[in-house]
Amino acid sequence: MTIRETPAAPTTEVVLEAAGLTKHFPVRRKLRSLFKPVRFVHAVDDVNLTLRRGRVTALVGESGSGKSTVARLLAQLYPRTGGEIKLHGQPTRVRGGRAFRAYARRVQMIFQDPFASLNPVHTVRYHLTRALRIHQRAGRTPADLETALCDLLTRVQLTPPERYLDKFPHELSGGQRQRVAIARALGADPTALLADEPVSMLDVSIRLGVLNLLRNLKERLNLAILYITHDIASARYFADDTMVMYAGRMVEGGDSETVTQRPAHPYTQLLIDSAPDPDQIQGGTGSVPRDAGGGEPPSLIDPPGGCRFHPRCPAVMPRCSTDLPPRLEIGDAPGHWAACWLYDPAGAAPSGTPAAREIGS
Ligand SMILES: Nc1ncnc2c1ncn2[C@@H]1O[C@H](COP(=O)(O)OP(=O)(O)OP(=O)(O)O)[C@@H](O)[C@H]1O
Ligand SMILES: [Mg+2]
């Protein structure tokens, strides 16, 4: 049995679409405050996101901005508080069992820490065989299974596969472990990969190799990839589209070149100013400092009204603290938008700010 090699040219078919995605976590209460009202962490609010075949979409933001929660909601690992997720155009809400397995066959997640995501007492062969069996792709004979296992390892460039099949996770380097985790995800034959900071725990010298592998898989398998990162410089290098998240809300989106070269939202501008040189992604630490742009992110239990960035914003206006800005089209490139009143065509935008119009969010 061979693993699917998609011959078709990349298309822009929508694989996964989230609209109004919201997640509020209840705050655990101490015994003495049991009679007080339950409070919630507003981790993700009203997020819209589209993943397309053959495209990498980066989700960038500071620590605690809600990136992993978005990925877990998209993977249906968390029940959502609100919103809708469509897979290949079909609304979905799965709660485990057979429906979850069917969903996971299409949507797979790759986690930050490959050591934690592989069981230390089992070999590479065990992890990959299990994935192939769960998703009914192990074939009928032992020879079929062996071919499928070798195919998976070859696909993630662990060659010759026989050298890796019977190794335990501790016998592999960090980069090799992450490649095994990617191979395991490919065992399901997914159409979407959700990669939550897939290289941030790896040695700087091997990050580029793993990102190049993901890009190669995107092209060969025509996958839709969500690439979560702190590192806006790597988003420019690796992702086709970039979305920027701040305190649980999306604040800017567009093609990566435009968002990173002509950032519109003051938060994105601060992120870029505090990020390492995009041309040096192999050398730098590649991560955005927690206090990028000065100040601290707000509490998500009681987030600021209006635009959540307004307490830190260098361009704050009176309405920013009361009115939530919609997505406003910037107009300098197709699909480039920012949720910022600076781009309100009806408002008094400062001179030099491109005219914008509101778009369906
Ligand atoms: N299971 C949970 N219960 C309660 N609060 C949670 C839970 N998971 C996340 N949160 C809170 O939701 C917010 C967003 O967390 P999330 O992990 O999604 O952020 P992140 O952008 O992935 O951060 P990082 O870059 O550090 O990984 C944080 O305030 C976090 O404390
Ligand atoms: Mg995270």
PDB file of C-alpha atoms and ligand atoms in Angstrom, residues 64 67-69 112 196-197 228 230, ligand 2:
ATOM      1  CA  GLY A  64      -1.280  33.969  26.085  1.00  0.00           C
ATOM      2  CA  LYS A  67      -3.148  30.769  19.545  1.00  0.00           C
ATOM      3  CA  SER A  68      -3.059  27.249  20.999  1.00  0.00           C
ATOM      4  CA  THR A  69      -6.682  27.529  22.057  1.00  0.00           C
ATOM      5  CA  GLN A 112       5.413  22.020  20.205  1.00  0.00           C
ATOM      6  CA  ASP A 196       1.398  24.588  17.196  1.00  0.00           C
ATOM      7  CA  GLU A 197       4.887  26.132  17.397  1.00  0.00           C
ATOM      8  CA  ILE A 228       1.342  28.881  14.990  1.00  0.00           C
ATOM      9  CA  HIS A 230       5.617  33.808  18.184  1.00  0.00           C
TER      10      HIS A 230
HETATM   11 MG    MG B   2       0.466  28.133  22.783  1.00  0.00          MG
END
